[in-house]
Coordinates of C-alpha atoms in Angstrom, one line a residue:
X1 CA 71.8 -14.0 -29.9
X2 CA 75.3 -13.1 -28.7
X3 CA 74.1 -9.7 -27.4
X4 CA 71.2 -11.3 -25.5
X5 CA 73.6 -13.7 -23.9
X6 CA 75.9 -10.9 -22.8
X7 CA 73.0 -8.9 -21.4
X8 CA 71.8 -11.9 -19.4
X9 CA 75.4 -12.5 -18.1
X10 CA 75.7 -8.8 -17.0
X11 CA 72.4 -8.9 -15.1
X12 CA 73.4 -12.1 -13.4
X13 CA 76.7 -10.6 -12.5
X14 CA 75.0 -7.6 -11.0
X15 CA 72.7 -9.8 -9.0
X16 CA 75.7 -11.7 -7.7
X17 CA 77.5 -8.5 -6.8
X18 CA 74.4 -7.2 -4.9
X19 CA 74.1 -10.5 -3.1
X20 CA 77.8 -10.4 -2.1
X21 CA 77.5 -6.8 -0.9
X22 CA 74.5 -7.8 1.3
X23 CA 76.5 -10.8 2.6
X24 CA 79.4 -8.5 3.4
X25 CA 77.1 -6.2 5.3
X26 CA 75.7 -9.1 7.3
X27 CA 79.1 -10.4 8.1
X28 CA 80.2 -6.9 9.3
X29 CA 77.1 -6.7 11.6
X30 CA 77.8 -10.1 12.9
X31 CA 81.4 -9.2 13.6
X32 CA 80.3 -6.0 15.5
X33 CA 77.8 -8.0 17.5
X34 CA 80.5 -10.5 18.5
X35 CA 82.7 -7.7 19.6
X36 CA 79.9 -6.3 21.8
X37 CA 79.3 -9.7 23.3
X38 CA 83.0 -10.1 24.1
X39 CA 83.1 -6.6 25.7
X40 CA 80.0 -7.4 27.8
X41 CA 81.5 -10.8 28.9
X42 CA 84.8 -9.1 29.9
X43 CA 82.9 -6.5 32.0
X44 CA 81.1 -9.2 34.0

């Protein structure tokens, strides 16, 4: 029983870590897009 609980917890933590990594990538892309927009606005 205890072992099963630990396994479930580990897989949930892995899912959470993957979701956070994806979120971090999306934030990074968004930041880059915002920088590009700022540059374009300054050129005009």
